[in-house]
Amino acid sequence: QVHLVESGGGSVQAGGSLRLSCAASGYTYSTYCMGWFRQAPGKEREGVAAIDSDGRTISADSVKGRFTISKDNAKNTLYLQMNSLKPEDTAMYYCARGPVHYCTLVSALFGYWGQGTQVTVSS
């Protein structure tokens, strides 16, 4: 069974930092595109960042320069380093497993999802 478990969320003041982690199990972790997504109440799910099997990354314009996605294949763990946090970053953050042969921020192309971790940024 594929399991993805996020951790590291919490409450932080604007300008602060958090690092989210996603522990993966049940599959060959390094083979897949892995992504972070977020969803705030009343808004559509938004792709945040993704990383492919070669370590190449893509990120949304809204977080570019502030968030960094990375992974540790030996630990089967995905990370999202979040710096210079803004109130508009407040959302539930999810990690997800995507395609094998390409990477994307289109949520419909990701088949397995974690339970989410809440990030709240206060002004």
Short mmCIF file of C-alpha atoms in Angstrom, two decimals:
data_model
loop_
_atom_site.label_atom_id
_atom_site.label_comp_id
_atom_site.label_asym_id
_atom_site.label_seq_id
_atom_site.Cartn_x
_atom_site.Cartn_y
_atom_site.Cartn_z
CA GLN A 1 0.00 0.00 0.00
CA VAL A 2 1.20 3.50 -0.86
CA HIS A 3 1.31 5.76 2.18
CA LEU A 4 2.23 9.43 2.30
CA VAL A 5 2.35 11.15 5.68
CA GLU A 6 2.94 14.87 6.00
CA SER A 7 4.31 16.61 9.06
CA GLY A 8 5.80 19.94 10.04
CA GLY A 9 2.80 22.20 9.71
CA GLY A 10 1.79 24.67 12.35
CA SER A 11 1.23 28.32 13.10
CA VAL A 12 3.85 30.93 12.35
CA GLN A 13 4.02 34.70 12.09
CA ALA A 14 4.44 36.41 8.74
CA GLY A 15 8.05 36.36 7.65
CA GLY A 16 8.76 33.13 9.45
CA SER A 17 9.74 29.72 8.16
CA LEU A 18 8.52 26.14 8.29
CA ARG A 19 9.80 22.91 6.80
CA LEU A 20 7.23 20.34 5.80
CA SER A 21 8.12 16.68 5.47
CA CYS A 22 6.38 13.85 3.65
CA ALA A 23 7.35 10.31 4.56
CA ALA A 24 6.61 7.88 1.74
CA SER A 25 6.34 4.11 1.77
CA GLY A 26 4.98 1.25 -0.28
CA TYR A 27 6.64 2.03 -3.62
CA THR A 28 9.95 2.83 -5.30
CA TYR A 29 10.10 6.42 -4.16
CA SER A 30 12.79 7.76 -6.49
CA THR A 31 10.94 6.72 -9.66
CA TYR A 32 8.10 9.23 -9.42
CA CYS A 33 7.44 12.90 -9.68
CA MET A 34 6.53 14.08 -6.19
CA GLY A 35 4.64 17.27 -5.50
CA TRP A 36 3.33 19.62 -2.85
CA PHE A 37 -0.13 21.14 -3.20
CA ARG A 38 -2.20 23.42 -1.03
CA GLN A 39 -5.83 24.33 -0.63
CA ALA A 40 -7.33 27.18 1.35
CA PRO A 41 -11.03 27.36 2.26
CA GLY A 42 -13.14 28.42 -0.70
CA LYS A 43 -10.24 28.20 -3.15
CA GLU A 44 -9.13 25.66 -5.71
CA ARG A 45 -6.28 23.31 -5.00
CA GLU A 46 -3.02 24.88 -6.10
CA GLY A 47 0.17 23.16 -7.16
CA VAL A 48 3.07 24.52 -5.11
CA ALA A 49 6.17 22.65 -6.23
CA ALA A 50 7.26 19.32 -7.64
CA ILE A 51 10.46 17.35 -8.09
CA ASP A 52 11.19 14.62 -10.61
CA SER A 53 13.28 11.46 -10.45
CA ASP A 54 16.40 13.37 -11.50
CA GLY A 55 15.96 16.06 -8.86
CA ARG A 56 14.74 18.75 -11.25
CA THR A 57 12.15 21.06 -9.69
CA ILE A 58 9.27 23.26 -10.74
CA SER A 59 7.37 25.71 -8.60
CA ALA A 60 4.37 28.00 -8.75
CA ASP A 61 4.92 31.69 -9.36
CA SER A 62 3.22 32.46 -6.06
CA VAL A 63 5.97 30.74 -4.07
CA LYS A 64 8.97 31.06 -6.37
CA GLY A 65 11.97 32.38 -4.50
CA ARG A 66 10.45 31.58 -1.12
CA PHE A 67 9.72 27.84 -1.14
CA THR A 68 12.14 25.07 -2.04
CA ILE A 69 11.23 21.45 -2.69
CA SER A 70 13.78 18.72 -2.09
CA LYS A 71 13.94 15.03 -1.37
CA ASP A 72 16.09 12.44 0.33
CA ASN A 73 15.79 9.22 -1.62
CA ALA A 74 17.60 7.19 1.03
CA LYS A 75 14.99 8.22 3.59
CA ASN A 76 12.02 8.14 1.20
CA THR A 77 11.19 11.64 2.37
CA LEU A 78 10.02 14.74 0.53
CA TYR A 79 10.53 18.23 1.95
CA LEU A 80 9.17 21.70 1.42
CA GLN A 81 11.23 24.49 2.92
CA MET A 82 8.97 27.51 3.32
CA ASN A 83 10.60 30.87 3.97
CA SER A 84 9.26 34.42 4.11
CA LEU A 85 5.79 33.10 4.82
CA LYS A 86 2.81 35.33 4.11
CA PRO A 87 -0.77 35.16 5.42
CA GLU A 88 -1.90 34.15 1.93
CA ASP A 89 0.19 30.98 2.30
CA THR A 90 -2.30 29.76 4.91
CA ALA A 91 -3.73 26.47 3.65
CA MET A 92 -3.81 22.74 4.08
CA TYR A 93 -0.68 21.37 2.43
CA TYR A 94 -0.60 17.95 0.80
CA CYS A 95 2.12 15.83 -0.70
CA ALA A 96 1.27 13.56 -3.60
CA ARG A 97 2.77 11.02 -6.00
CA GLY A 98 2.61 11.89 -9.67
CA PRO A 99 3.75 10.51 -13.03
CA VAL A 100 6.90 8.52 -13.71
CA HIS A 101 8.14 10.01 -16.97
CA TYR A 102 7.46 13.70 -16.44
CA CYS A 103 6.67 16.17 -13.70
CA THR A 104 3.77 18.57 -13.40
CA LEU A 105 1.78 20.74 -11.02
CA VAL A 106 -1.57 19.54 -12.35
CA SER A 107 -3.23 17.94 -9.35
CA ALA A 108 -5.44 15.63 -11.42
CA LEU A 109 -2.33 13.79 -12.59
CA PHE A 110 -1.31 12.82 -9.06
CA GLY A 111 -2.84 9.57 -7.91
CA TYR A 112 -1.83 9.18 -4.27
CA TRP A 113 -2.19 11.83 -1.61
CA GLY A 114 -1.26 12.30 2.01
CA GLN A 115 -3.68 13.41 4.69
CA GLY A 116 -2.44 16.99 4.71
CA THR A 117 -0.83 19.26 7.27
CA GLN A 118 -2.20 22.67 8.18
CA VAL A 119 -0.08 25.79 7.77
CA THR A 120 -1.38 29.00 9.31
CA VAL A 121 0.47 32.28 8.87
CA SER A 122 -0.60 35.23 10.99
CA SER A 123 0.02 38.87 10.20
#
